[in-house]
XYZ file of C-alpha atoms in Angstrom:
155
model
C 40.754 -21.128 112.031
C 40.240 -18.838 109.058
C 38.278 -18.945 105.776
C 40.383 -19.646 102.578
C 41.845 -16.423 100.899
C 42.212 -15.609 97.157
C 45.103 -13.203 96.146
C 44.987 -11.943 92.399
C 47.913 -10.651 89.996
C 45.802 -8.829 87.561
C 47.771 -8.133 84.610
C 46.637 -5.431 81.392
C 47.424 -6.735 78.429
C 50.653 -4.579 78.023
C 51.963 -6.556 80.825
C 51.012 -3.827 84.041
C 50.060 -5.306 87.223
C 47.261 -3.515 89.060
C 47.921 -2.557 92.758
C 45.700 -1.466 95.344
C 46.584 1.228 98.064
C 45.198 0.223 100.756
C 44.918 1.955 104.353
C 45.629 -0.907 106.757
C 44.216 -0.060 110.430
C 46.809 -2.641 112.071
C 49.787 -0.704 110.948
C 48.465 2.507 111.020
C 49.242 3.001 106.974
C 48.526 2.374 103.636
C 50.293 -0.060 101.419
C 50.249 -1.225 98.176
C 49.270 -4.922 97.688
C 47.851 -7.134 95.116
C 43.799 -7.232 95.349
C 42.741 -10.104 97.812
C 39.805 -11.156 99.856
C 38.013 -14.049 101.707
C 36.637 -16.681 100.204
C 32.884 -16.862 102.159
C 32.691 -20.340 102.430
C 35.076 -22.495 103.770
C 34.538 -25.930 101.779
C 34.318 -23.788 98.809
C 35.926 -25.239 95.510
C 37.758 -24.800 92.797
C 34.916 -22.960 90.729
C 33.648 -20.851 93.835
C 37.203 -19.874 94.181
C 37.795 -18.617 91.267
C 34.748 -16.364 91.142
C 35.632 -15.552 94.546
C 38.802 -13.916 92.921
C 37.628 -12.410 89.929
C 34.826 -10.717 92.033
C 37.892 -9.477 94.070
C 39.411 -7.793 91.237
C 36.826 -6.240 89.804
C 35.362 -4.935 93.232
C 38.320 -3.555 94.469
C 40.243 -2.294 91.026
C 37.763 -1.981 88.905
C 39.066 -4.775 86.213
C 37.803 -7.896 84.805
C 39.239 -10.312 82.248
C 39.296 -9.171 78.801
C 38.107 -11.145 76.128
C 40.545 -13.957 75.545
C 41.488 -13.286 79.420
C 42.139 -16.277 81.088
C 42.680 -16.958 85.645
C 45.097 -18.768 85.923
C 45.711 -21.284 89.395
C 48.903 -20.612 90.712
C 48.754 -22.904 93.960
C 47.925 -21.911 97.594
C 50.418 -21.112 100.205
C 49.725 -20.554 104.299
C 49.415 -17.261 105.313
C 50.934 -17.493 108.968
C 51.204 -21.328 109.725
C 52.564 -20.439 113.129
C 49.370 -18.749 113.616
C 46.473 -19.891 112.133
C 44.906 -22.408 109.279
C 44.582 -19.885 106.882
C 45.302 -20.589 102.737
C 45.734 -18.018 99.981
C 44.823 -19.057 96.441
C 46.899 -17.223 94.036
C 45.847 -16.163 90.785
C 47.090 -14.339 87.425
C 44.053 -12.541 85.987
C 45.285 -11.461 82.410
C 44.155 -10.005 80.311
C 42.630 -7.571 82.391
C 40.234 -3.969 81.097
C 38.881 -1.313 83.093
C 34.956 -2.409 83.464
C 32.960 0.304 82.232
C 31.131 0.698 85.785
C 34.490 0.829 88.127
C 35.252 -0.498 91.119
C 32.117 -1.467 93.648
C 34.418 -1.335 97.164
C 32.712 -2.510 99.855
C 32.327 -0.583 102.553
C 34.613 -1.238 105.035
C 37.372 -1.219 102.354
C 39.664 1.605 102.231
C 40.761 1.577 99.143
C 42.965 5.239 98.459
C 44.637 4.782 94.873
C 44.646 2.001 92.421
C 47.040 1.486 89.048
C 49.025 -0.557 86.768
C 52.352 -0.504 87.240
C 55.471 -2.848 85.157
C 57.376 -4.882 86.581
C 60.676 -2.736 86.330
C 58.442 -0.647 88.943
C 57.210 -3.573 91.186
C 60.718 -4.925 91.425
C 62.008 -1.796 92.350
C 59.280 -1.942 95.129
C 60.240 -4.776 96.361
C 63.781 -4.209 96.680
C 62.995 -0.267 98.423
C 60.796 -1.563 101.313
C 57.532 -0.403 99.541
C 55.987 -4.063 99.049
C 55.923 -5.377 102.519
C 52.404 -7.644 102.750
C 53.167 -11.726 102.770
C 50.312 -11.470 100.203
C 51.612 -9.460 97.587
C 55.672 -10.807 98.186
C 54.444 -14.343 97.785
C 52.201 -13.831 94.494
C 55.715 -12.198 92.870
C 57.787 -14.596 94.227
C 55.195 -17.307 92.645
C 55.008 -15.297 89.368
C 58.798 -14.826 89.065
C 59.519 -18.695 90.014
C 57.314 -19.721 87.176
C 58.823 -17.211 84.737
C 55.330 -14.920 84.561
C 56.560 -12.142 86.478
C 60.953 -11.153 86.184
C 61.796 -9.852 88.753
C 65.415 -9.041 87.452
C 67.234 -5.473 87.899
C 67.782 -4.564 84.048
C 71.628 -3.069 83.538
């Protein structure tokens, strides 16, 4: 059994999605990945999950909605159902602005690089190997199904 997850797409308003970098101790490497984290109480709802993931974002990129900047709920998906209980909330934070105080990691957090990137970029990601968490695949694939996020090569 695991505590709920939130995973966050947070998008600038010229349509960037931030990444973390992010060394991973399991796999011996970092990767980039969508900002994510554990939501502290287990029969937490709706409201407490959403701050759960815009506290996420703005700890680990250093973003928070803009004014006019909406979350919005893009369903919950199982982690490793083979495994364990676990569900991810996933989010689109956008508009997103730098906060003037930047991130606030916490400590155990190893954050190395953070930055927007388009989507030509994060599809080319994708397709290279360079995306490889279930967290940050499933958010695109979730984005791209509801036409938020194309995922198209361009000619």
């Amino acid at each position: 059994h695991r505590k709920p997850a939130v995973v966050i797409a947070p998008m600038t308003r010229d349509g960037k999605i931030i990444l973390i970098r992010q060394e991973r101790i399991p796999i011996s490497q970092a990767i980039w990945e969508m900002p994510s984290g554990q939501v502290d109480d287990p029969d937490a709802g709706e409201s407490k999950i959403k701050d759960t993931a815009l506290r996420e974002v703005r700890e680990e990129t250093g973003y928070e909605l803009a004014a006019n900047g909406e979350l919005i709920s893009l369903g919950y998906f199982f982690s490793s159902p083979g495994f364990t209980d676990e569900r991810a909330y996933f989010f689109l934070a956008r508009a997103v602005q730098s906060c003037a105080e930047g991130p606030d990691r916490e400590e155990g957090e190893s954050i190395v690089d953070c930055r927007g990137f388009t989507t030509e970029e994060i599809r080319r990601m994708i397709a290279d190997n360079e995306i490889r968490d279930a967290n940050t695949l499933g958010i695109c694939a979730r984005l791209a199904a509801r036409g938020l996020l194309s995922l198209a090569p361009h000619p």
